[in-house]
GROMACS .gro file of C-alpha atoms in nm:
model
  217
    1UNK     CA    1   9.306  26.997   2.540
    2UNK     CA    2   9.364  27.147   2.201
    3UNK     CA    3   9.734  27.163   2.283
    4UNK     CA    4   9.731  26.792   2.331
    5UNK     CA    5   9.563  26.722   2.001
    6UNK     CA    6   9.789  26.941   1.798
    7UNK     CA    7  10.104  26.731   1.857
    8UNK     CA    8   9.912  26.419   1.789
    9UNK     CA    9   9.786  26.570   1.457
   10UNK     CA   10  10.148  26.659   1.358
   11UNK     CA   11  10.266  26.317   1.455
   12UNK     CA   12   9.987  26.155   1.244
   13UNK     CA   13  10.074  26.374   0.942
   14UNK     CA   14  10.445  26.294   0.983
   15UNK     CA   15  10.381  25.925   0.993
   16UNK     CA   16  10.136  25.950   0.692
   17UNK     CA   17  10.413  26.148   0.505
   18UNK     CA   18  10.674  25.892   0.578
   19UNK     CA   19  10.456  25.592   0.495
   20UNK     CA   20  10.324  25.730   0.161
   21UNK     CA   21  10.664  25.858   0.026
   22UNK     CA   22  10.844  25.555   0.150
   23UNK     CA   23  10.602  25.331  -0.025
   24UNK     CA   24  10.622  25.550  -0.344
   25UNK     CA   25  11.003  25.530  -0.333
   26UNK     CA   26  10.994  25.154  -0.290
   27UNK     CA   27  10.750  25.116  -0.584
   28UNK     CA   28  10.978  25.319  -0.805
   29UNK     CA   29  11.330  25.216  -0.694
   30UNK     CA   30  11.264  24.834  -0.675
   31UNK     CA   31  11.206  24.775  -1.048
   32UNK     CA   32  11.492  25.017  -1.131
   33UNK     CA   33  11.740  24.842  -0.909
   34UNK     CA   34  11.624  24.504  -1.022
   35UNK     CA   35  11.662  24.603  -1.379
   36UNK     CA   36  12.012  24.758  -1.309
   37UNK     CA   37  12.111  24.440  -1.118
   38UNK     CA   38  11.999  24.215  -1.401
   39UNK     CA   39  12.181  24.410  -1.659
   40UNK     CA   40  12.494  24.416  -1.453
   41UNK     CA   41  12.479  24.035  -1.406
   42UNK     CA   42  12.400  23.981  -1.770
   43UNK     CA   43  12.699  24.190  -1.894
   44UNK     CA   44  12.935  24.026  -1.644
   45UNK     CA   45  12.805  23.688  -1.768
   46UNK     CA   46  12.839  23.750  -2.136
   47UNK     CA   47  13.176  23.902  -2.094
   48UNK     CA   48  13.281  23.560  -1.955
   49UNK     CA   49  13.239  23.427  -2.312
   50UNK     CA   50  13.562  23.609  -2.395
   51UNK     CA   51  13.749  23.332  -2.202
   52UNK     CA   52  13.656  23.094  -2.481
   53UNK     CA   53  13.864  23.287  -2.731
   54UNK     CA   54  14.207  23.149  -2.811
   55UNK     CA   55  14.487  23.320  -2.610
   56UNK     CA   56  14.622  23.523  -2.903
   57UNK     CA   57  14.276  23.668  -2.963
   58UNK     CA   58  14.205  23.770  -2.604
   59UNK     CA   59  14.103  24.142  -2.610
   60UNK     CA   60  14.350  24.252  -2.337
   61UNK     CA   61  14.637  24.149  -2.561
   62UNK     CA   62  14.563  24.427  -2.806
   63UNK     CA   63  14.332  24.671  -2.643
   64UNK     CA   64  14.470  24.919  -2.381
   65UNK     CA   65  14.147  24.908  -2.174
   66UNK     CA   66  13.856  24.683  -2.091
   67UNK     CA   67  13.547  24.739  -2.306
   68UNK     CA   68  13.224  24.648  -2.116
   69UNK     CA   69  12.977  24.453  -2.324
   70UNK     CA   70  13.226  24.314  -2.560
   71UNK     CA   71  13.122  23.973  -2.460
   72UNK     CA   72  12.769  24.062  -2.565
   73UNK     CA   73  12.895  24.139  -2.915
   74UNK     CA   74  13.075  23.805  -2.922
   75UNK     CA   75  12.762  23.629  -2.788
   76UNK     CA   76  12.553  23.801  -3.061
   77UNK     CA   77  12.781  23.677  -3.341
   78UNK     CA   78  12.797  23.325  -3.194
   79UNK     CA   79  12.424  23.304  -3.191
   80UNK     CA   80  12.385  23.452  -3.531
   81UNK     CA   81  12.645  23.217  -3.693
   82UNK     CA   82  12.499  22.918  -3.505
   83UNK     CA   83  12.152  22.998  -3.647
   84UNK     CA   84  12.294  23.033  -3.992
   85UNK     CA   85  12.472  22.692  -3.955
   86UNK     CA   86  12.167  22.499  -3.820
   87UNK     CA   87  11.947  22.623  -4.091
   88UNK     CA   88  12.111  22.436  -4.379
   89UNK     CA   89  12.086  22.071  -4.452
   90UNK     CA   90  12.391  21.948  -4.264
   91UNK     CA   91  12.312  22.168  -3.968
   92UNK     CA   92  11.949  22.030  -3.934
   93UNK     CA   93  12.099  21.672  -3.948
   94UNK     CA   94  12.352  21.756  -3.671
   95UNK     CA   95  12.067  21.902  -3.461
   96UNK     CA   96  11.865  21.583  -3.508
   97UNK     CA   97  12.166  21.372  -3.400
   98UNK     CA   98  12.217  21.607  -3.099
   99UNK     CA   99  11.848  21.574  -2.989
  100UNK     CA  100  11.863  21.190  -3.008
  101UNK     CA  101  12.173  21.184  -2.792
  102UNK     CA  102  12.022  21.419  -2.527
  103UNK     CA  103  11.706  21.204  -2.519
  104UNK     CA  104  11.907  20.923  -2.405
  105UNK     CA  105  12.048  21.103  -2.096
  106UNK     CA  106  11.821  21.082  -1.789
  107UNK     CA  107  11.717  21.405  -1.616
  108UNK     CA  108  11.908  21.611  -1.871
  109UNK     CA  109  11.655  21.517  -2.140
  110UNK     CA  110  11.370  21.646  -1.932
  111UNK     CA  111  11.535  21.985  -1.868
  112UNK     CA  112  11.650  22.019  -2.230
  113UNK     CA  113  11.312  21.940  -2.378
  114UNK     CA  114  11.131  22.162  -2.137
  115UNK     CA  115  11.357  22.469  -2.223
  116UNK     CA  116  11.347  22.388  -2.588
  117UNK     CA  117  10.957  22.375  -2.584
  118UNK     CA  118  10.940  22.700  -2.399
  119UNK     CA  119  11.178  22.884  -2.632
  120UNK     CA  120  11.003  22.745  -2.945
  121UNK     CA  121  10.664  22.851  -2.803
  122UNK     CA  122  10.778  23.201  -2.739
  123UNK     CA  123  10.972  23.274  -3.055
  124UNK     CA  124  10.781  23.066  -3.303
  125UNK     CA  125  10.434  23.168  -3.200
  126UNK     CA  126  10.245  23.364  -3.458
  127UNK     CA  127   9.943  23.586  -3.387
  128UNK     CA  128   9.720  23.334  -3.560
  129UNK     CA  129   9.814  23.056  -3.306
  130UNK     CA  130   9.618  23.217  -3.022
  131UNK     CA  131   9.345  23.424  -3.179
  132UNK     CA  132   9.168  23.562  -2.869
  133UNK     CA  133   9.129  23.514  -2.496
  134UNK     CA  134   8.822  23.355  -2.334
  135UNK     CA  135   8.703  23.228  -2.000
  136UNK     CA  136   8.580  22.863  -1.982
  137UNK     CA  137   8.436  22.680  -1.692
  138UNK     CA  138   8.713  22.447  -1.603
  139UNK     CA  139   8.779  22.214  -1.425
  140UNK     CA  140   8.421  22.234  -1.298
  141UNK     CA  141   8.109  22.437  -1.317
  142UNK     CA  142   8.147  22.764  -1.136
  143UNK     CA  143   8.531  22.754  -1.168
  144UNK     CA  144   8.684  22.955  -1.451
  145UNK     CA  145   9.012  22.926  -1.641
  146UNK     CA  146   9.176  23.143  -1.900
  147UNK     CA  147   9.189  22.980  -2.246
  148UNK     CA  148   9.306  23.075  -2.592
  149UNK     CA  149   9.090  23.014  -2.906
  150UNK     CA  150   9.293  22.839  -3.163
  151UNK     CA  151   9.012  22.795  -3.422
  152UNK     CA  152   8.693  22.609  -3.493
  153UNK     CA  153   8.652  22.230  -3.471
  154UNK     CA  154   8.615  22.081  -3.807
  155UNK     CA  155   8.534  21.749  -3.976
  156UNK     CA  156   8.390  21.467  -3.771
  157UNK     CA  157   8.388  21.660  -3.448
  158UNK     CA  158   8.184  21.943  -3.586
  159UNK     CA  159   7.943  21.712  -3.757
  160UNK     CA  160   7.853  21.507  -3.447
  161UNK     CA  161   7.801  21.814  -3.223
  162UNK     CA  162   7.481  22.009  -3.217
  163UNK     CA  163   7.656  22.347  -3.162
  164UNK     CA  164   7.945  22.524  -3.317
  165UNK     CA  165   8.250  22.413  -3.120
  166UNK     CA  166   8.559  22.607  -3.059
  167UNK     CA  167   8.909  22.468  -3.007
  168UNK     CA  168   9.050  22.620  -2.671
  169UNK     CA  169   9.388  22.559  -2.527
  170UNK     CA  170   9.388  22.606  -2.150
  171UNK     CA  171   9.755  22.655  -2.037
  172UNK     CA  172   9.895  22.567  -1.696
  173UNK     CA  173  10.066  22.801  -1.446
  174UNK     CA  174  10.347  22.906  -1.436
  175UNK     CA  175  10.453  22.705  -1.742
  176UNK     CA  176  10.212  22.803  -2.029
  177UNK     CA  177  10.375  22.567  -2.277
  178UNK     CA  178  10.180  22.271  -2.132
  179UNK     CA  179   9.806  22.268  -2.088
  180UNK     CA  180   9.485  22.107  -2.187
  181UNK     CA  181   9.300  22.097  -2.524
  182UNK     CA  182   8.931  22.152  -2.488
  183UNK     CA  183   8.648  22.155  -2.742
  184UNK     CA  184   8.391  22.403  -2.601
  185UNK     CA  185   8.058  22.514  -2.748
  186UNK     CA  186   8.097  22.878  -2.869
  187UNK     CA  187   7.799  22.993  -2.662
  188UNK     CA  188   7.968  22.850  -2.341
  189UNK     CA  189   8.285  23.064  -2.350
  190UNK     CA  190   8.302  23.417  -2.217
  191UNK     CA  191   8.504  23.648  -2.446
  192UNK     CA  192   8.769  23.865  -2.279
  193UNK     CA  193   8.891  24.197  -2.380
  194UNK     CA  194   9.250  24.156  -2.273
  195UNK     CA  195   9.520  24.087  -2.525
  196UNK     CA  196   9.692  23.746  -2.566
  197UNK     CA  197  10.013  23.904  -2.419
  198UNK     CA  198   9.836  24.040  -2.107
  199UNK     CA  199   9.686  23.683  -2.060
  200UNK     CA  200  10.033  23.527  -2.069
  201UNK     CA  201  10.159  23.780  -1.799
  202UNK     CA  202   9.860  23.685  -1.589
  203UNK     CA  203   9.921  23.306  -1.628
  204UNK     CA  204  10.301  23.309  -1.593
  205UNK     CA  205  10.287  23.527  -1.270
  206UNK     CA  206  10.007  23.307  -1.117
  207UNK     CA  207   9.765  23.609  -1.108
  208UNK     CA  208  10.020  23.858  -0.950
  209UNK     CA  209  10.055  24.064  -1.271
  210UNK     CA  210   9.697  24.161  -1.382
  211UNK     CA  211   9.634  24.353  -1.705
  212UNK     CA  212   9.539  24.720  -1.668
  213UNK     CA  213   9.170  24.776  -1.591
  214UNK     CA  214   8.988  24.975  -1.850
  215UNK     CA  215   8.723  25.215  -1.741
  216UNK     CA  216   8.395  25.189  -1.918
  217UNK     CA  217   8.148  25.470  -1.923
   0.00000   0.00000   0.00000
């Protein structure tokens, strides 16, 4: 009977060895390969910008070999010079004209404005915009949503409420550039320890990417 159990025990250990190590390999190699694939696609894409150069200035006309990433340098310089151009008076006026033209084109205007708002939110957001992360009962009691405190209510709103009121922005998922503006009594919110960046990861991923859990004594 012991002889029958021994092969089964070996088989169980073998299956467990394969399962554990296979899973560990997948967890490590998947992000590595995904990153490698993304960088390869990115380099091939930006190298395509070299086609926009006039024929006499094509790199293959004066370089004996192809330089990977040369298109990235061209893209960097293009973005840099474009940014310099749109920051002056004439550039700002041309951007305003461009925006008005795009707004008249159906479908295209929706995509353009959505991408523009997303980029402006990511790159123009300062640490003071979203001061801290809180939980609020929304959209009903017993149901919670992540929100960002943007400040305290002032003026008429604060005068007509009996409690100190916080301005809370509750973003939508997976697009955090849109959401709902709530005015919530300070004692009704639940402060969170997670950073604003971790909260954004949680929102954009729809809860798939959770912030690291902190161990408390």
